[in-house]
Coordinates of C-alpha atoms and ligand atoms in Angstrom, one line a residue:
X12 CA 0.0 0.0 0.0
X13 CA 1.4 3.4 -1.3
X14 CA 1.6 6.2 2.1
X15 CA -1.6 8.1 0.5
X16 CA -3.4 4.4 0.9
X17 CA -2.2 4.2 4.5
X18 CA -2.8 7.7 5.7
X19 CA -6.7 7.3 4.4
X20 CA -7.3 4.0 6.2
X21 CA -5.8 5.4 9.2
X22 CA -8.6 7.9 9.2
X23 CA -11.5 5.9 7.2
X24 CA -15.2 7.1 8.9
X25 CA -15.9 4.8 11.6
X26 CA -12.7 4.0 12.7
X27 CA -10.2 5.7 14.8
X28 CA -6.7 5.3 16.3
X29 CA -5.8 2.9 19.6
X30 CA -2.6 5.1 21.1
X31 CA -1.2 2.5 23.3
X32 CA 2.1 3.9 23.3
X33 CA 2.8 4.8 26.6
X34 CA 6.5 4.8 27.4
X35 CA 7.4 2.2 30.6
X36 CA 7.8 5.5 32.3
X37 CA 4.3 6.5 31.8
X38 CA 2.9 3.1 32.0
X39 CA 4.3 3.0 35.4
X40 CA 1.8 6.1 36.4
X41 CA -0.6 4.4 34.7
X42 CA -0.6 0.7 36.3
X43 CA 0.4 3.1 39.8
X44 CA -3.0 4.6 39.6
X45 CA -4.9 1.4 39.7
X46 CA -2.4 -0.6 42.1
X47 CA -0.9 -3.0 39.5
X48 CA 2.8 -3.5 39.6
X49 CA 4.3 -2.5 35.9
X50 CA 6.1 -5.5 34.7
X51 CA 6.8 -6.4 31.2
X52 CA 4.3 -9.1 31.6
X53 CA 1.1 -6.9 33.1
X54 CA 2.1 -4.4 30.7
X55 CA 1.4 -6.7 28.0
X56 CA -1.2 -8.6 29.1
X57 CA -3.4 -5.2 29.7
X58 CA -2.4 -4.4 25.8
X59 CA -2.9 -7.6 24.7
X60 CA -6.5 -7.9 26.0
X61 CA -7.6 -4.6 24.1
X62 CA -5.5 -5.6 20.8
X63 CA -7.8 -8.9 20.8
X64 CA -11.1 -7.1 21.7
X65 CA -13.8 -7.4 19.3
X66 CA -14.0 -4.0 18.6
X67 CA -10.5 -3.9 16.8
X68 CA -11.9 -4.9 13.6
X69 CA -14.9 -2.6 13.5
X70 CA -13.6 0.8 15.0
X71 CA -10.0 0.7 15.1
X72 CA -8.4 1.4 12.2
X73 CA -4.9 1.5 13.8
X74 CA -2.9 0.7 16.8
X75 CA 0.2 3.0 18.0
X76 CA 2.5 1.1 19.8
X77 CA 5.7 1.5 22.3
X78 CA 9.1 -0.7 20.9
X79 CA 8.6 -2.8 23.6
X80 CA 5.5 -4.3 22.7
X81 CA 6.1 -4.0 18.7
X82 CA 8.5 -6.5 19.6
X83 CA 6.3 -9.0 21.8
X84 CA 4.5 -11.8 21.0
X85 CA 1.4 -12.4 22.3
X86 CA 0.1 -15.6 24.2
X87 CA -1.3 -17.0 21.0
X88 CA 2.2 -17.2 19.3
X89 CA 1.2 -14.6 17.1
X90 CA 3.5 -11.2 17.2
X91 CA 2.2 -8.3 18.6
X92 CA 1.8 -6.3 14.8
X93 CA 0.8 -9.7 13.6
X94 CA -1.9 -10.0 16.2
X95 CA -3.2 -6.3 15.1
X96 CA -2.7 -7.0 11.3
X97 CA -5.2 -9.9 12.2
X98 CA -8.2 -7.3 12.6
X99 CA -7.5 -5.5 9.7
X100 CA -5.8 -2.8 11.9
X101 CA -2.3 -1.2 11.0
X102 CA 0.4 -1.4 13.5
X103 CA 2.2 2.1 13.9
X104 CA 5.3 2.6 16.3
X105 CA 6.0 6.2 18.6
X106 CA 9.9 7.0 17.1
X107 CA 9.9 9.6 19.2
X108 CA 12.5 9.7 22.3
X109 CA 10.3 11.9 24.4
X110 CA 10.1 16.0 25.4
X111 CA 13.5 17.1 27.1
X112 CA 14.1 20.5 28.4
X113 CA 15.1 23.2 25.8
X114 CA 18.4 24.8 26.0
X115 CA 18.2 28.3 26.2
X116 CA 14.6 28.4 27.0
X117 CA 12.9 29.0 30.7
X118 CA 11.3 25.5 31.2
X119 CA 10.0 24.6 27.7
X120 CA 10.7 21.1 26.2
X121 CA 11.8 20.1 22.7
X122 CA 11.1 16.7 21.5
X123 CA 14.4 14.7 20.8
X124 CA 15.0 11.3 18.5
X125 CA 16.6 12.4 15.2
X126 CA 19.3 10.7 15.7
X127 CA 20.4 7.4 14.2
X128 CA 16.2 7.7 13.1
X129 CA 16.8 6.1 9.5
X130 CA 18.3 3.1 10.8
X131 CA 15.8 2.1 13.3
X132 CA 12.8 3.1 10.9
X133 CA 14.0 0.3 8.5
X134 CA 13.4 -2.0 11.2
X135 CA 10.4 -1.0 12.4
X136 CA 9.5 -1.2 9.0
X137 CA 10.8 -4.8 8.9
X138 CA 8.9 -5.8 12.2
X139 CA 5.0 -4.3 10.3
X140 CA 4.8 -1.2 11.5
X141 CA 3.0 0.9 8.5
X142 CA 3.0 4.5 10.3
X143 CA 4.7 6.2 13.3
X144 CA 4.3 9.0 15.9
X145 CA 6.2 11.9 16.9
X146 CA 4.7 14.1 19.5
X147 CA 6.0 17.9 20.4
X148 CA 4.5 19.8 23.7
X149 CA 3.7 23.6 23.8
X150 CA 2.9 25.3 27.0
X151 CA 0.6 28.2 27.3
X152 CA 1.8 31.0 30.1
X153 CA 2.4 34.5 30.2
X154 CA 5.9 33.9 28.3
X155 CA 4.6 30.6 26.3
X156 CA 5.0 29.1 24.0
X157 CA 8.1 30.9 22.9
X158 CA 8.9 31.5 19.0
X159 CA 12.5 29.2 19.9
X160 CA 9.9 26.3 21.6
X161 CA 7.9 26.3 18.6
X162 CA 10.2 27.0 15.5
X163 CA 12.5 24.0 16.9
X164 CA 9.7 21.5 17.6
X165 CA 8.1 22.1 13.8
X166 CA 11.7 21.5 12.5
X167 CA 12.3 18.4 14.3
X168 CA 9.0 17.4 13.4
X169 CA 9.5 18.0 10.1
X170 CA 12.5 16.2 9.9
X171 CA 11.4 13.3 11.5
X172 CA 8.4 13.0 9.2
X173 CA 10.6 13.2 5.9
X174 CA 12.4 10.4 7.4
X175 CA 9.2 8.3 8.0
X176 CA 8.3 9.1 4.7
X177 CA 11.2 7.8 3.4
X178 CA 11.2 4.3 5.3
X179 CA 7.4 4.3 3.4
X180 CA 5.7 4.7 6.5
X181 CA 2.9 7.9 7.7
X182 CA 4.1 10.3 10.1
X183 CA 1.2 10.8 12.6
X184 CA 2.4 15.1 13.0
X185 CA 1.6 15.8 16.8
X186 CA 2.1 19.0 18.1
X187 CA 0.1 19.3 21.3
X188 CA -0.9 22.4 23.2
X189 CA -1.1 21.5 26.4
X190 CA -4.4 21.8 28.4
X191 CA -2.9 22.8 31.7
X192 CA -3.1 26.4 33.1
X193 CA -6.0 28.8 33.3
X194 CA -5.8 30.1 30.0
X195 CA -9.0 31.0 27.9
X196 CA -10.1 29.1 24.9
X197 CA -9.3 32.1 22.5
X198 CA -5.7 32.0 23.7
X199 CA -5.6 28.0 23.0
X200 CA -6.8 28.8 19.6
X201 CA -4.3 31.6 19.1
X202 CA -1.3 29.3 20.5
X203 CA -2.6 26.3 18.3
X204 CA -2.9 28.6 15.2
X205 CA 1.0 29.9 15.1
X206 CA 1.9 26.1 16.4
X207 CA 0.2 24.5 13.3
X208 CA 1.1 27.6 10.8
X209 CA 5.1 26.6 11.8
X210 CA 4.9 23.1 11.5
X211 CA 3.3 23.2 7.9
X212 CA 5.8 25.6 6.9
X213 CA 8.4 23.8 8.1
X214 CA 6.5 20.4 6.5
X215 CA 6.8 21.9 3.4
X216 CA 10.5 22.9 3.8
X217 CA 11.0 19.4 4.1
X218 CA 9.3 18.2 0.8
X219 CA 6.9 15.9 3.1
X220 CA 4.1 14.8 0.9
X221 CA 0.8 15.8 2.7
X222 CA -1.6 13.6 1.3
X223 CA 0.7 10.9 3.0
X224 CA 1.0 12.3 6.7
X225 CA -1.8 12.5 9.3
X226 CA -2.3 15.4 12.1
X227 CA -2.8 14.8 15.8
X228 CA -3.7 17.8 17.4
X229 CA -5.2 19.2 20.3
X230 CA -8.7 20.1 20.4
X231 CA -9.5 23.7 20.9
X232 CA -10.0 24.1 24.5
X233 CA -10.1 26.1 27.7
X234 CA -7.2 25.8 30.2
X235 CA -8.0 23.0 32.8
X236 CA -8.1 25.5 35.5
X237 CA -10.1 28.6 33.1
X238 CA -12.9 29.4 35.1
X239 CA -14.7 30.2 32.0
X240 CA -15.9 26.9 31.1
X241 CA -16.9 26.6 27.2
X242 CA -19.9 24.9 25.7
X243 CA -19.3 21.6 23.3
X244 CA -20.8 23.7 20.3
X245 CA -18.1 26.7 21.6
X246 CA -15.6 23.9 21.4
X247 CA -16.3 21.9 17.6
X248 CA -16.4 25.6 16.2
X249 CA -13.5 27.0 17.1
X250 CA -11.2 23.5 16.1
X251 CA -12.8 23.4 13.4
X252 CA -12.2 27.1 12.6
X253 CA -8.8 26.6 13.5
X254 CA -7.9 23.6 11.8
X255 CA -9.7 25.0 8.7
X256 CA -7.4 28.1 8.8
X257 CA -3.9 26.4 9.7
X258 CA -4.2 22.9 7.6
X259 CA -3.3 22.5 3.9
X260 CA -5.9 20.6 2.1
X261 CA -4.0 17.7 0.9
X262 CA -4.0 16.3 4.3
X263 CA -6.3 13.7 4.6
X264 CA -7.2 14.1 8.2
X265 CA -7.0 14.9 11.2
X266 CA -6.8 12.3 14.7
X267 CA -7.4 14.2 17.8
X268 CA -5.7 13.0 20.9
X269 CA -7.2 13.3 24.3
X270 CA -5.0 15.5 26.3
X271 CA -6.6 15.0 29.5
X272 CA -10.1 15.1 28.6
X273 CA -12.5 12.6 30.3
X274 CA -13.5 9.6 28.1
X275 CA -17.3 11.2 27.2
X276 CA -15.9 14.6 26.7
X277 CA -13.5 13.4 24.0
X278 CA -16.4 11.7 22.5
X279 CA -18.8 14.4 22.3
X280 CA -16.2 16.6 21.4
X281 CA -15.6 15.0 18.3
X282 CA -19.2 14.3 17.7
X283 CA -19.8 18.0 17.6
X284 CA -17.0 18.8 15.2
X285 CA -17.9 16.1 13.3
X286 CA -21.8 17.3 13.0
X287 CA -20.5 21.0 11.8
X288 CA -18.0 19.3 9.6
X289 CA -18.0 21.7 5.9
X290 CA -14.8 20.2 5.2
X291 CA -13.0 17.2 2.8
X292 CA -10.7 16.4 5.9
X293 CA -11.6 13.4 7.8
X294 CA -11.8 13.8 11.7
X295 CA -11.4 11.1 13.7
X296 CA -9.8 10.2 17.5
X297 CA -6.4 9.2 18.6
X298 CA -7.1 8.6 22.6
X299 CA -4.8 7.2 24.8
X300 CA -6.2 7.5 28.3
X301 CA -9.6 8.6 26.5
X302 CA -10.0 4.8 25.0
X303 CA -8.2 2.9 27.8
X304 CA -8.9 4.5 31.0
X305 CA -12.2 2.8 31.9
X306 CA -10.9 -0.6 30.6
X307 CA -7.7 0.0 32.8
X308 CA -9.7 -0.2 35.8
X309 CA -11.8 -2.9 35.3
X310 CA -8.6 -4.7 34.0
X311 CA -6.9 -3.7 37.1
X312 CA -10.1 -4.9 39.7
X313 CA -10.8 -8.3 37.6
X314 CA -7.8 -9.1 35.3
X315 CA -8.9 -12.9 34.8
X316 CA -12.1 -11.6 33.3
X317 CA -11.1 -10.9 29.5
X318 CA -15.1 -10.8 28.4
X319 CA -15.8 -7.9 31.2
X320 CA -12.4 -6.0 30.3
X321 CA -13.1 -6.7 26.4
X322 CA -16.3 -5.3 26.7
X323 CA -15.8 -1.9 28.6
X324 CA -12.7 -1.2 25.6
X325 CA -15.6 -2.0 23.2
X326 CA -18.3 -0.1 24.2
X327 CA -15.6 3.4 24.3
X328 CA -14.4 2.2 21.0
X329 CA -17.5 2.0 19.5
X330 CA -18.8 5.1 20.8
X331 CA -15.9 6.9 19.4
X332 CA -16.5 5.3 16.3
X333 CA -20.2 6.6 15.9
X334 CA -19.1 10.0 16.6
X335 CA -16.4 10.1 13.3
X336 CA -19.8 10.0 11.6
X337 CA -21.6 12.4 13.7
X338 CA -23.9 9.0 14.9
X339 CA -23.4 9.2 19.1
X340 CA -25.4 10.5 21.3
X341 CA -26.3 10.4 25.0
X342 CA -28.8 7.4 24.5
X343 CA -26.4 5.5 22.6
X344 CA -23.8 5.9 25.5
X345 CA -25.9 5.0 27.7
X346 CA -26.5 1.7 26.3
X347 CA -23.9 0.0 27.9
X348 CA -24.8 -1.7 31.2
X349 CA -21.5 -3.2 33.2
Ligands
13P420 P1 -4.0 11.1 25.1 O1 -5.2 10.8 24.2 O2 -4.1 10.4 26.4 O3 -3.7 12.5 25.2 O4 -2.8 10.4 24.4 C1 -2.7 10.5 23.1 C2 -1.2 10.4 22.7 O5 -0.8 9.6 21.9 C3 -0.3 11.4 23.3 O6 0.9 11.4 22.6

């Protein structure tokens, strides 16, 4: 499959991206918060529960995955990518080495990994991974984001997606603008707009070919601690608005991450976008804790239980699902019954 194939299955109506690519660090937090001990084995057994759900083949349309578990196999015998392949999902891999602290900067992070990057694309390549992940953080303060945070994490991201594109793999472009503080939603949407203007100029520096890349962003939001809360229409128009302003058309899409949201907000967030949706871009999800966080818990109370765990993942994947089509609402979500 050529990368435009790739990058249109990843965001195909429906269907949405599993981002199970926590690093051991932040699985440790994770499995912490629900008293489970992070070992290689709970960590894959939580991951290998949810890649084998029922739901994979019907709302996932890709999984992105931490080296670690590319590299597992899973208690059928089957690899990890193999295991995903199996639902007619696409196994993707995070390349990125995280957000360290920027030189010359007053707390802001850059997001390092360039190095030796061609090499171990070829063998992610080699071991089925079909798209990857690089994610940049911007801070909104008084003083931030600063043009040095944001002209350095567009170039590296650039970079890194030329690189992906040339190993014939999708670079998922995530630059997220961070949720924290008490700024309003107009300032997110101002941040967001010179975050996403740099990265596709930079993109385009880089020869990247659009129609073969996908964009994670953040949604359009009010700080966490804002006092001045905004509505879920307030919300889909001003992303939308945003996204319409800052994003060439070649790109295919757009998959939203969850950046702290709780798993129903993320939902109906996208449902509303999705309902006001004038555009040819697809919009579709990219939740970490937003999928798994339910599914987590229950894993974490009754971890023999695969049906009950299986069942919880499917229900938040499915209602993710229906809203990429504008289809959920509060009846539908309250169809499940643990
Ligand atoms: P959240 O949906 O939990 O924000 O995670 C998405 C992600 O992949 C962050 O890089």
């Amino acid at each position: 499959m050529s990368i435009e194939e790739i990058a249109k299955q990843m965001v195909v109506k429906g269907k949405g991206i599993l981002a199970a690519d926590e690093s051991t660090g932040t699985m440790e937090k994770r499995l912490k918060s629900v008293n489970v001990e992070c070992t290689e084995k709970n960590r894959l057994h939580f991951r290998e529960t949810l890649f084998s759900s029922g739901s994979m083949k019907t709302c996932i349309s890709g999984v992105i995955l931490f080296d670690e578990t590319l590299r597992q196999t899973s208690s059928s015998g089957a690899s990890i990518p193999e295991l995903i392949k199996k639902s007619g999902s696409i196994p993707g891999i995070k390349v990125d080495k995280g957000a360290k602290l920027l030189a010359g900067s007053d707390k802001e992070k850059v997001t390092e990994g360039l190095d030796g990057l061609r090499e171990r694309m070829e063998e992610y390549y080699k071991l089925g991974a079909r798209f990857a992940k690089w994610r940049a953080v911007y801070s909104i303060s008084s003083k931030h984001p600063s043009e040095q945070c944001i002209k350095s994490n567009a170039h590296a991201l650039a970079r890194y997606a030329a690189l992906v594109q040339e190993a014939k793999m999708v670079p998922i472009v995530e630059p997220e603008v961070l949720m924290d503080g008490d700024h309003t939603i107009d300032k997110c949407y101002d941040v967001t707009s010179r975050v996403l203007a740099e990265c596709y100029k930079e993109l385009a520096i880089h020869n990247v070919n659009l129609k073969g890349t996908v964009l994670k962003p953040n949604m359009i939001l009010p700080g966490a601690d804002c006092k001045q809360r905004a509505t879920t229409e307030e919300i889909a128009k001003k992303t939308l608005e945003c996204l319409k302003k800052n994003m060439p058309t070649e790109v295919p899409g757009v998959a939203f991450l969850s950046g702290g949201q709780s798993e129903v907000e993320a939902t109906k967030n996208l449902n509303a976008i999705n309902k006001i949706n004038d555009t040819s871009f697809h919009f579709t999800f990219s939740y970490g804790r937003a999928l798994q966080q339910s599914a987590l818990k229950t894993w974490a109370k009754s971890m023999k239980d695969t049906n009950k765990i299986q069942k919880v993942f499917d229900h938040r994947a499915k209602m993710n699902g229906a809203s990429t089509e504008a289809k959920w609402n509060e009846k539908l979500e309250q169809s499940f019954a643990a």
